[in-house]
Coordinates of C-alpha atoms in Angstrom, one line a residue:
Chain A
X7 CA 96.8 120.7 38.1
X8 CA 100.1 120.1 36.2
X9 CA 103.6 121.3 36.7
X10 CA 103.2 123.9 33.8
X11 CA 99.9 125.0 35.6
X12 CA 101.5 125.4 38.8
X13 CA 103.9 127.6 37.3
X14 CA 101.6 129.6 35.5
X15 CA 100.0 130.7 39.2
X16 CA 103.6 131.1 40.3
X17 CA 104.2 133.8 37.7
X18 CA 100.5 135.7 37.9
X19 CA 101.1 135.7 41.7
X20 CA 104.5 136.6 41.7
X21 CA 105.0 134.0 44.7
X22 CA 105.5 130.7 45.3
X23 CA 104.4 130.9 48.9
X24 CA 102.6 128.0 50.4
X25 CA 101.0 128.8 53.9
X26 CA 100.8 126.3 56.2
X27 CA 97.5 125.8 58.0
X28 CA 98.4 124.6 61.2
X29 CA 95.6 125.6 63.2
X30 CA 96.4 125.1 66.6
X31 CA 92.9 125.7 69.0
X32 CA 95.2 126.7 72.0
X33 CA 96.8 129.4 69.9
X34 CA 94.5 131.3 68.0
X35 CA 92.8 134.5 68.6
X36 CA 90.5 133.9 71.5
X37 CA 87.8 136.0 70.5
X38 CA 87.4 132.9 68.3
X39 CA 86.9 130.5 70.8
X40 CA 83.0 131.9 71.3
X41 CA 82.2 131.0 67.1
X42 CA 80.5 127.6 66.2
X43 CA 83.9 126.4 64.5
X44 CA 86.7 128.2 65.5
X45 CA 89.2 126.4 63.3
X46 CA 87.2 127.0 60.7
X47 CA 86.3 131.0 61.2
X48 CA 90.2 131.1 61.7
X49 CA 91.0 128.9 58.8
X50 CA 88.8 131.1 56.3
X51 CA 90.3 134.4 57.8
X52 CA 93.3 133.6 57.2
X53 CA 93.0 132.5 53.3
X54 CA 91.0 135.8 52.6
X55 CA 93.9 137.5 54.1
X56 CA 96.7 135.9 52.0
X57 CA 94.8 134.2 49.1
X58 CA 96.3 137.2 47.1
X59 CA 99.8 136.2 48.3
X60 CA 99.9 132.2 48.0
X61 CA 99.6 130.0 45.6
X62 CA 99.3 126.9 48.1
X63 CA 97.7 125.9 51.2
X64 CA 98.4 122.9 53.3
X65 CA 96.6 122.4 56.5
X66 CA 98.8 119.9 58.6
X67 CA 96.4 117.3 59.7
X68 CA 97.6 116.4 63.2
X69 CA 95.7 119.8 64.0
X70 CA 93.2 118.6 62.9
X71 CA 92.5 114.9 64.3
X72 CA 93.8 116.3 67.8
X73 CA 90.0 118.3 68.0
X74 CA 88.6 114.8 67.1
X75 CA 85.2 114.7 64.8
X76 CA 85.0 118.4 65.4
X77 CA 88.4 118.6 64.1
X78 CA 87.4 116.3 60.9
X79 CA 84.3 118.5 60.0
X80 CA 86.9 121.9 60.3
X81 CA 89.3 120.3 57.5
X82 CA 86.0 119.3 55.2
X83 CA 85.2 122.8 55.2
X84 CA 88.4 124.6 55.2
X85 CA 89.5 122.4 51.8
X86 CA 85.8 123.1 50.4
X87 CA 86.1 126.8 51.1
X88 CA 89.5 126.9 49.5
X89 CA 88.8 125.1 46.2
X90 CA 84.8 126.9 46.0
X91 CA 86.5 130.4 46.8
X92 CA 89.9 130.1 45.2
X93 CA 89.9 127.6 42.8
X94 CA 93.7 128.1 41.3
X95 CA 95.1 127.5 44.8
X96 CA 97.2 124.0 45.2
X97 CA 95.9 122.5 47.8
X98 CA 98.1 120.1 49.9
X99 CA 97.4 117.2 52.7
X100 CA 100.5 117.2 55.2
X101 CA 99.9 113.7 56.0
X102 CA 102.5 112.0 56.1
X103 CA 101.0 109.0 55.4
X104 CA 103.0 105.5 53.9
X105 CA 101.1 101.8 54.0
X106 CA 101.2 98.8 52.4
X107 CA 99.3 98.8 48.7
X108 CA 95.6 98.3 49.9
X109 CA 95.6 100.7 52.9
X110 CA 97.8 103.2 50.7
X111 CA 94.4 103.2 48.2
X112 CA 92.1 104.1 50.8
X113 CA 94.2 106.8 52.1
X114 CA 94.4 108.2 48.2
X115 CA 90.5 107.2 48.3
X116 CA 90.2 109.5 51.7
X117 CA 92.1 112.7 50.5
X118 CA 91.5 112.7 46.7
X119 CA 88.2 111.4 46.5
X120 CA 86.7 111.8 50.0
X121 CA 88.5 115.2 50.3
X122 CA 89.3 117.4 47.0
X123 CA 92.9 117.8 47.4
X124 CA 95.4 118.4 45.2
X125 CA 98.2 116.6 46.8
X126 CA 99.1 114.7 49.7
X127 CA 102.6 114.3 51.5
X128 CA 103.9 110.2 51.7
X129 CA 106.6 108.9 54.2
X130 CA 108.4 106.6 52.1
X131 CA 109.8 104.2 54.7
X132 CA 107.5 101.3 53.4
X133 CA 108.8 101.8 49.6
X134 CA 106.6 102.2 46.3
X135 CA 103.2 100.5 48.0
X136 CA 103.0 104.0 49.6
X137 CA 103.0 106.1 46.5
X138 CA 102.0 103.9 43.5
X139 CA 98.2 104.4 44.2
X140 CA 98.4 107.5 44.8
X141 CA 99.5 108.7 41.3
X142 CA 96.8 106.3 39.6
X143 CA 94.7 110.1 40.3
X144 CA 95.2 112.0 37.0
X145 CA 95.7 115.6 37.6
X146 CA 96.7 114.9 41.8
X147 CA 100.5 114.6 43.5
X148 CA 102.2 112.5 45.7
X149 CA 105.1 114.6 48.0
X150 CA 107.6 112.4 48.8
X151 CA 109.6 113.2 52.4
X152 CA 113.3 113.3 51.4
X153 CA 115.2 115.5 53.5
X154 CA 113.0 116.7 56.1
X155 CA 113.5 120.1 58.0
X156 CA 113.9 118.7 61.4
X157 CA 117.0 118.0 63.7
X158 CA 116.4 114.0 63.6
X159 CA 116.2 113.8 60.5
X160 CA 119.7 112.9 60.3
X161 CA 119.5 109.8 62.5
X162 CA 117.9 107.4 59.0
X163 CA 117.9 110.0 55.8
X164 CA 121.5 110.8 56.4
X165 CA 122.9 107.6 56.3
X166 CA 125.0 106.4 53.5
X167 CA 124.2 103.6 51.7
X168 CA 126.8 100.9 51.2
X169 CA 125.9 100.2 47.6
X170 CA 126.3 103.4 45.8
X171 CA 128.3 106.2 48.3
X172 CA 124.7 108.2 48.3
X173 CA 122.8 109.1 51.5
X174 CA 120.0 107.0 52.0
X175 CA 117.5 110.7 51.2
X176 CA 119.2 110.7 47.8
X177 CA 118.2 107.4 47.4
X178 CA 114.9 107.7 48.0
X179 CA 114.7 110.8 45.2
X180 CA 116.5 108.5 42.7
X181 CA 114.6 105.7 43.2
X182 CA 111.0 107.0 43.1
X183 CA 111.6 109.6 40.8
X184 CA 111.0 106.5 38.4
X185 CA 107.5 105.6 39.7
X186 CA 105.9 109.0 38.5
X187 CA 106.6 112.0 36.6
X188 CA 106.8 116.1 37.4
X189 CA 103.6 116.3 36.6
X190 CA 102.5 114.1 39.7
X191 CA 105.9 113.9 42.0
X192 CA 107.5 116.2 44.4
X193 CA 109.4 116.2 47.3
X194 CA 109.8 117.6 50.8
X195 CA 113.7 119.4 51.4
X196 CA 114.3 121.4 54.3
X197 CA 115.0 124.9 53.8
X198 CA 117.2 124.1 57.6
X199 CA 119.2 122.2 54.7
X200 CA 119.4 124.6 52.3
X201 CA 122.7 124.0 51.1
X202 CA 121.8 120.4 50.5
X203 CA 119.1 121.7 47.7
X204 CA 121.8 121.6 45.4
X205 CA 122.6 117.9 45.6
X206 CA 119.0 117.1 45.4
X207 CA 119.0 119.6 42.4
X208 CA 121.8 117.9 40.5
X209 CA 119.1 114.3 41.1
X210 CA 116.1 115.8 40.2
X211 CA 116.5 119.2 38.5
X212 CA 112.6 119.4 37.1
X213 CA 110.9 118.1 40.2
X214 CA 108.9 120.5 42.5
X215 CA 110.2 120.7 45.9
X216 CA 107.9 121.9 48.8
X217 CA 110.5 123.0 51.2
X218 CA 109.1 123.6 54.9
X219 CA 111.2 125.6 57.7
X220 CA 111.2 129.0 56.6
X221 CA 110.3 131.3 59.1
X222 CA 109.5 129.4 62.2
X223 CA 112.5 126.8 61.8
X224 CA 114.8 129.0 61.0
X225 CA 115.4 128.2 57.3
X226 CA 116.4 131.1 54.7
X227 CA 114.6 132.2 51.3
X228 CA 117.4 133.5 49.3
X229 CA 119.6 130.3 50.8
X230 CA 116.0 127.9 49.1
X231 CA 116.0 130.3 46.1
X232 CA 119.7 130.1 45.4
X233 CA 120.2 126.8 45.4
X234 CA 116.8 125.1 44.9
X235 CA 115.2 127.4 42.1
X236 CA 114.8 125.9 38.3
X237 CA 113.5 127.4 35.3
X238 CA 110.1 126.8 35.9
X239 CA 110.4 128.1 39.8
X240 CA 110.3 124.3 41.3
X241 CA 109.8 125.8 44.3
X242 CA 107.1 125.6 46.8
X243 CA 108.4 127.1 49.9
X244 CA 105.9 127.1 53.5
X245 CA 105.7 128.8 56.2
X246 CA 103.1 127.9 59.0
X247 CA 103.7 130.0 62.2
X248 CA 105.3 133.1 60.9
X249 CA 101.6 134.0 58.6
X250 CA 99.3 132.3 60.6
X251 CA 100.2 133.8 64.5
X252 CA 101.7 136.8 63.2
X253 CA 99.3 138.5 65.6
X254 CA 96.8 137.0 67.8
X255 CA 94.5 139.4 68.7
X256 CA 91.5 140.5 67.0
X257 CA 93.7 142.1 63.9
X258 CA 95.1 138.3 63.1
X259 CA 94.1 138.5 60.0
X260 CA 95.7 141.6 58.4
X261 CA 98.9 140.6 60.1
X262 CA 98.7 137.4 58.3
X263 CA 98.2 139.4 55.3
X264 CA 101.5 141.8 56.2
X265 CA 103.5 138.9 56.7
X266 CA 102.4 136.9 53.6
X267 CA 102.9 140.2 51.5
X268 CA 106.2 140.6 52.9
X269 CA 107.1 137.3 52.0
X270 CA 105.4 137.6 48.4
X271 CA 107.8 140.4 47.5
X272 CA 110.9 139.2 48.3
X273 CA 109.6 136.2 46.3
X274 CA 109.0 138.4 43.8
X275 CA 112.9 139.9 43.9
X276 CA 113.9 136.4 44.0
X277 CA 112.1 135.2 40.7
X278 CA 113.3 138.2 39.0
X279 CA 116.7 137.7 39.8
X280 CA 116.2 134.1 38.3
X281 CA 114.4 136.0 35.0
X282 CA 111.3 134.6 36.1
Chain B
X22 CA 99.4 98.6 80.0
X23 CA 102.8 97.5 80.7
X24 CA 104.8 94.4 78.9
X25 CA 104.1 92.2 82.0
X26 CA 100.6 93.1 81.6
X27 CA 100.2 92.2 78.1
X28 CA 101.8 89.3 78.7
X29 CA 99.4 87.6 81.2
X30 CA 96.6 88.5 79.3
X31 CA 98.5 86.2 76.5
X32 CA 98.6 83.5 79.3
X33 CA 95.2 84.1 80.6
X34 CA 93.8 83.7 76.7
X35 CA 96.3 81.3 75.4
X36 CA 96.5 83.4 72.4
X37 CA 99.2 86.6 70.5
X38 CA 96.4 87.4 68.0
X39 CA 95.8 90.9 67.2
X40 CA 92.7 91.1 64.8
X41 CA 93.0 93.6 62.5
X42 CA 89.7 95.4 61.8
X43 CA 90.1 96.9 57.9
X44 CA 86.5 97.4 58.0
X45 CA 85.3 98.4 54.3
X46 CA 82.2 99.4 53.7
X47 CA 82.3 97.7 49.9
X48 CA 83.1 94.1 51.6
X49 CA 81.2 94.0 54.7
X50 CA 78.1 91.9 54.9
X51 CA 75.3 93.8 52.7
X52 CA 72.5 93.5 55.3
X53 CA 74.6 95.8 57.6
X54 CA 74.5 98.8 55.4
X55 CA 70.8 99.3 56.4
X56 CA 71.7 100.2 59.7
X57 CA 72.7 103.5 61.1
X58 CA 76.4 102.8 61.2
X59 CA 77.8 99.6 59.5
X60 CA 80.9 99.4 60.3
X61 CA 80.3 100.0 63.7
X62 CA 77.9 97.4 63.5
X63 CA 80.1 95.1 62.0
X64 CA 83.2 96.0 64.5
X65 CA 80.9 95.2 67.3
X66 CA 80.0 92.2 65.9
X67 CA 84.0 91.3 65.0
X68 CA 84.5 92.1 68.4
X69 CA 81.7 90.3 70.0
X70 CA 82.7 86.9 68.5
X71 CA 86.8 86.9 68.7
X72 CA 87.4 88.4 71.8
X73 CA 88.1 85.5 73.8
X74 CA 90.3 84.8 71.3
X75 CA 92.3 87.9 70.8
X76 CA 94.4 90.0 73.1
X77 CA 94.1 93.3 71.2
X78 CA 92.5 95.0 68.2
X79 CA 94.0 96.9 65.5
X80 CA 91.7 99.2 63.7
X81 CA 93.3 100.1 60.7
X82 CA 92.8 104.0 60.2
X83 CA 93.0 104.5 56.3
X84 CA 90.0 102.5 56.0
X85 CA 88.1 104.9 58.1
X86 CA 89.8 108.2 57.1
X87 CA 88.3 107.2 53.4
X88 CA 84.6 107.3 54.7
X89 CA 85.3 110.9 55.9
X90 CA 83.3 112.2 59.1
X91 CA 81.2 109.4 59.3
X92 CA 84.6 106.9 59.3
X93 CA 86.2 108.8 61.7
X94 CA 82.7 109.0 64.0
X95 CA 82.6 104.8 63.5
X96 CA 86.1 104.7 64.8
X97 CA 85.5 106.8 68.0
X98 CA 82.2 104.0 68.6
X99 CA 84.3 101.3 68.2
X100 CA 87.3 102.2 70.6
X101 CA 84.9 103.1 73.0
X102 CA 82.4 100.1 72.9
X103 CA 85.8 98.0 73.2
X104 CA 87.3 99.6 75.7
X105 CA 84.0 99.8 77.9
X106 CA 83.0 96.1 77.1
X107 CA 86.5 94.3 76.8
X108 CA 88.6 96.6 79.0
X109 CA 92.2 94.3 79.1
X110 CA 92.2 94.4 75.1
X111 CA 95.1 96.3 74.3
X112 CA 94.2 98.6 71.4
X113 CA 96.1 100.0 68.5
X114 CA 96.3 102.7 66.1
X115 CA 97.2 101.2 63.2
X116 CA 98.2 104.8 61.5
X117 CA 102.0 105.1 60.4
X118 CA 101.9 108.7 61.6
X119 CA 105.5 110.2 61.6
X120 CA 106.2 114.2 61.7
X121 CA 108.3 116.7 63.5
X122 CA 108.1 117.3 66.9
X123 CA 105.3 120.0 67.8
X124 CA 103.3 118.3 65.2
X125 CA 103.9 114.5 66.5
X126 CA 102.5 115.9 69.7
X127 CA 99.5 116.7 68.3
X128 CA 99.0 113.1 67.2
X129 CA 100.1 111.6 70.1
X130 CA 96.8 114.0 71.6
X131 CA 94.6 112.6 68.8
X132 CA 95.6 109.1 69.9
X133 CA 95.2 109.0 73.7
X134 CA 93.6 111.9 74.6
X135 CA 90.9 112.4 72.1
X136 CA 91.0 108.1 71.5
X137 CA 92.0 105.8 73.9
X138 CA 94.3 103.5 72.2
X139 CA 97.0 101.7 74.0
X140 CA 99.6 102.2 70.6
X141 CA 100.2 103.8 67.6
X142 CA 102.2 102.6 64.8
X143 CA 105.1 104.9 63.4
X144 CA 106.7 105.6 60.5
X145 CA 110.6 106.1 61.5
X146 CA 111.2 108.4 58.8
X147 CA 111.9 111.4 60.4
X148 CA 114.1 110.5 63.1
X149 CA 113.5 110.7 66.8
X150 CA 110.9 113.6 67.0
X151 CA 108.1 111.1 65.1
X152 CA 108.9 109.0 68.3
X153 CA 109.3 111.0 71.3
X154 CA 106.4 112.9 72.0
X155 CA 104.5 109.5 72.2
X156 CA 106.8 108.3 74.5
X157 CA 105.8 110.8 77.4
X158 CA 102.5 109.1 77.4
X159 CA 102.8 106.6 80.6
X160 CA 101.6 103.2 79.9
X161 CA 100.9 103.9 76.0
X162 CA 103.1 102.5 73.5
X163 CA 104.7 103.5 70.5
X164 CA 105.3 101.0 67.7
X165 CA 107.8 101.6 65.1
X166 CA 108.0 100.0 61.7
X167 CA 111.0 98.3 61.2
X168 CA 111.0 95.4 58.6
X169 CA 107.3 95.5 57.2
X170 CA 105.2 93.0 55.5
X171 CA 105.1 93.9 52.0
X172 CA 107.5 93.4 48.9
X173 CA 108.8 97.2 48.5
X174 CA 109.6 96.9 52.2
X175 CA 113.0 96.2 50.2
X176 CA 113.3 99.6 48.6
X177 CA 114.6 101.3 51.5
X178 CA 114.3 99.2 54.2
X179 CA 117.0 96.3 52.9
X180 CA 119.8 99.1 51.9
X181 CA 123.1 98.6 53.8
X182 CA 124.5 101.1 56.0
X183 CA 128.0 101.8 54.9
X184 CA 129.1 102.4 58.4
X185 CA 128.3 99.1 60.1
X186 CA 127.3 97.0 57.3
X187 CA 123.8 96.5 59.2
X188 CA 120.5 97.2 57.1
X189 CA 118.9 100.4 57.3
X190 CA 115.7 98.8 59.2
X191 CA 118.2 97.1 61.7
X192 CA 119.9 100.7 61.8
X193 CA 116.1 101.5 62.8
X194 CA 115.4 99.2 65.6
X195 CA 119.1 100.0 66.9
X196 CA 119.0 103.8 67.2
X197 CA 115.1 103.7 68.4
X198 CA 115.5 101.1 71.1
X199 CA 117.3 104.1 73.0
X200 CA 114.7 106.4 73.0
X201 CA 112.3 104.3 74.8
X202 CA 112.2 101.1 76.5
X203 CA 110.7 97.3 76.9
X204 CA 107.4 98.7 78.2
X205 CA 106.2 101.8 75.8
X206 CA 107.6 100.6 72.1
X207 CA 107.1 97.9 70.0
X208 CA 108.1 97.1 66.3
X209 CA 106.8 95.9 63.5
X210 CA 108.1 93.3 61.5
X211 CA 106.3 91.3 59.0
X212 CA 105.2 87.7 59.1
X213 CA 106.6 87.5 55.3
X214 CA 109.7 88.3 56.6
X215 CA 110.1 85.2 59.5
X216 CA 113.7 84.1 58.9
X217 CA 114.7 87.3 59.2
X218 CA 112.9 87.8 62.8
X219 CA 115.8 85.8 64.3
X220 CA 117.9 88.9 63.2
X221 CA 115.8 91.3 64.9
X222 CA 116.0 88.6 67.8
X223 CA 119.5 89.4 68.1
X224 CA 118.7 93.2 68.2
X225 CA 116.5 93.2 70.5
X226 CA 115.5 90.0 72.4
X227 CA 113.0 91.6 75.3
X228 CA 110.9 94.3 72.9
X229 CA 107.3 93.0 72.0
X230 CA 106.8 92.7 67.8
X231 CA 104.0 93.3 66.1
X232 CA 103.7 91.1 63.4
X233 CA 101.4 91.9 60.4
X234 CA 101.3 89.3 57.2
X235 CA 99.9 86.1 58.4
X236 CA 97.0 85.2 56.6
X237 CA 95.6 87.0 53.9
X238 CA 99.7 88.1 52.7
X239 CA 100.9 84.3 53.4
X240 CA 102.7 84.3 56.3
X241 CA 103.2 81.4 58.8
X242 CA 102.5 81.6 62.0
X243 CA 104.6 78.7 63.5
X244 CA 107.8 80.1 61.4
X245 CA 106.7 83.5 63.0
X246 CA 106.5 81.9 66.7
X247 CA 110.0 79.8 65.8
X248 CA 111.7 83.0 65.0
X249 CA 110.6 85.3 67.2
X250 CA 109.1 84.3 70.5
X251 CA 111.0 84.8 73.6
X252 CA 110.4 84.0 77.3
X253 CA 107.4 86.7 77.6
X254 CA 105.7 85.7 73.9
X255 CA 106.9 89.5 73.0
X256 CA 104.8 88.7 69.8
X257 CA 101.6 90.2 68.8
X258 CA 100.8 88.5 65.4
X259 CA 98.3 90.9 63.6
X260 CA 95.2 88.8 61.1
X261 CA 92.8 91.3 59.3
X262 CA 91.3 89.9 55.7
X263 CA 91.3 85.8 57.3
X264 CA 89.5 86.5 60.4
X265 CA 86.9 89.7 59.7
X266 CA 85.8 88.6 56.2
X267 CA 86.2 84.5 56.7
X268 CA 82.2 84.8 55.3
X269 CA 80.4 87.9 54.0
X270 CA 77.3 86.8 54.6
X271 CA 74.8 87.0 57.7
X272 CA 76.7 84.7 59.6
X273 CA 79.8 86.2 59.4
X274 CA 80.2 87.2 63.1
X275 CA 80.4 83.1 63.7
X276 CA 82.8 82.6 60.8
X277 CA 85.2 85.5 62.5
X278 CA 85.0 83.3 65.9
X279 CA 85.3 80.1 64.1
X280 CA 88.7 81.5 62.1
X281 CA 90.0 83.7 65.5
X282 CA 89.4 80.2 67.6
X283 CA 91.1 78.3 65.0
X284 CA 94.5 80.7 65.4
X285 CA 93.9 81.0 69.3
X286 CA 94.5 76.9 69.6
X287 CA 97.4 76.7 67.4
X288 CA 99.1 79.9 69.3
X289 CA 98.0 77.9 72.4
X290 CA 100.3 75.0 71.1
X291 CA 102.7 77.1 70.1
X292 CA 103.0 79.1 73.5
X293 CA 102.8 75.2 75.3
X294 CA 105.9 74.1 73.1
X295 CA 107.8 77.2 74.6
X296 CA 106.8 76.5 77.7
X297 CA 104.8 79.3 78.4

């Protein structure tokens, strides 16, 4: 999938609401507990429910290698389930991985080949060996952490960098921004920084952004919308908790549906306001 | 395992090596793909012949991730047959994970509740929440990257902080060293680097470093011990490519001990000239 692509699904859907799979075993509905693969049953639920709403998924995968093998078989299906059933959804490894260039191919081996994702999320501590073979995939993205949601993330991306007056976050958007394109590079901002969207706006104004922290964390959608939206949306926004344990009894589901609805419309407001 | 623990297993074997086990299935010895499991089959056979040589084994997970279920079943063999067989091998998780709190919790379970590593490697990206949740783990060990091995280390790593004037990986091991302590975190620093572990000497002079880079990505070993051993060794020096594949063919186990023995006795000098 390409940028244009992406936005295409943005506009039929009238969302650009990613929904964050992080299936916790301890917190979903128990009545779950008694199926062969309770991640799983939970995991499809919950797409059928909001499919209609999203145009993204992204299971987190520490939920996922916490449950072991078990855990590893859940994701196979969940991702296989996503693309067979709803083959226009964008769908997005929160990994979080970053290696040196040979380990950095087998994770791209692992989650483009092994797995059929769409994109996968890169730490990018360890510099351009963590991305580079990751955008040698035609058609797949790399999603570059730059300004993560979370309260340390000041203690490293905040820094300022003695050569140029930018934080060290804005250097890590200028810099890779030159290894790929839009077409196969976006980055992680905080919506918990939503006033900072703007700076990385005035860096990268055509990149996607996948901005986690609404709902949950705290992070506002007309604060993202204001200052992160471009022409073309460039806006992924995710929310995890707030969809997926809007309820956790037996009616799970249709609450996830509610919330993801409720979330789709004032997307909707917001795109329209942006002539979208 | 505590450092005063590791570090009389380092006396007992005369040796710092950490063998790294990259285990591909495209470059492991052909006759073992006609078995069951083959890279199990060739771990336990890594780990047969360089044990007596090696204080600790660093499975590196990317290489087992890309084989799917079936990679992620080999790994859960192989830290189980080594930490059944070999039990004072200290163990590492050579995964760069590095997210937000509730989510770094979940790998810190994956790691040493559903595994039973000693360590995991971590990507400092995100601040203190990629650290602390591994930290409340007593007698397991988080090890940070710091300086790393290869040449886009420099990207981001090398960049000055305009506060202090120190480099954004010294800015790393600085702020870090207060979360934990001596006896549950390491760091990395590469082998490539070794005039620059006296600097991280000066950081931190008691803290254990694990030191990828020697072999295979040209490091030396004596410039490694020169710069950065200190009264307790504090070095675990990491070989993967020079060790596991010194010979692809059916006697490659021997060729692994041969190569393993080879960097045991010239740590055993090197440990003799400090007086250790």
């Amino acid at each position: 999938m390409n940028a244009q692509q992406l936005f295409e699904q943005i506009q039929a859907k009238r969302s650009f609401l990613c929904v964050g799979l992080d299936s916790d075993i301890t917190k979903i509905p128990q009545h779950l507990l008694s199926t062969e693969d309770p991640i799983f049953e939970f995991n499809k639920a919950i797409v059928d429910a909001t499919a209609e709403y999203a145009v993204s998924y992204k299971p987190n995968l520490a939920f996922y290698e916490s449950l072991g093998v078990a855990g590893w078989i859940s994701l196979h299906k969940t991702v296989r389930y996503i693309r067979e059933r709803y083959p226009s959804q964008f769908i997005i490894a929160d990994a979080k991985r970053g290696d040196i260039g040979n380990t950095s191919e087998m994770y791209a081996k692992a989650f483009f080949e092994g797995f059929d994702f769409d994109a996968v999320t890169l730490a990018p501590y360890m510099g351009s060996d963590t991305v580079t073979p990751f955008l040698k995939y035609e058609g797949k993205w790399s999603i570059i952490l730059a300004l993560t949601s979370n309260k340390s993330a000041a203690d490293f991306q905040l820094l300022e960098d003695a050569a140029n007056g930018k934080k060290i976050y804005e250097d890590v958007i200028t810099t890779s921004a030159q290894w790929g394109t839009t077409d196969n590079t976006m980055y992680v901002v905080g919506a918990t920084k939503a006033e900072m969207l703007g700076d990385v706006r005035q860096l990268i104004p055509n990149h996607f952004l996948l901005v986690p922290g609404v709902g949950a964390q705290g992070g506002s959608l007309s604060e993202v919308a204001k200052h992160g939206m471009n022409s073309q949306c460039g806006l992924l926004v995710n929310s995890s908790r707030a969809i997926i344990y809007a309820d956790t009894t037996e009616n799970f589901a249709a609450a996830a549906a509610k919330a993801a609805r409720e979330v789709r419309d004032e997307m909707d407001i917001l795109l329209k306001e942006k002539g979208l």
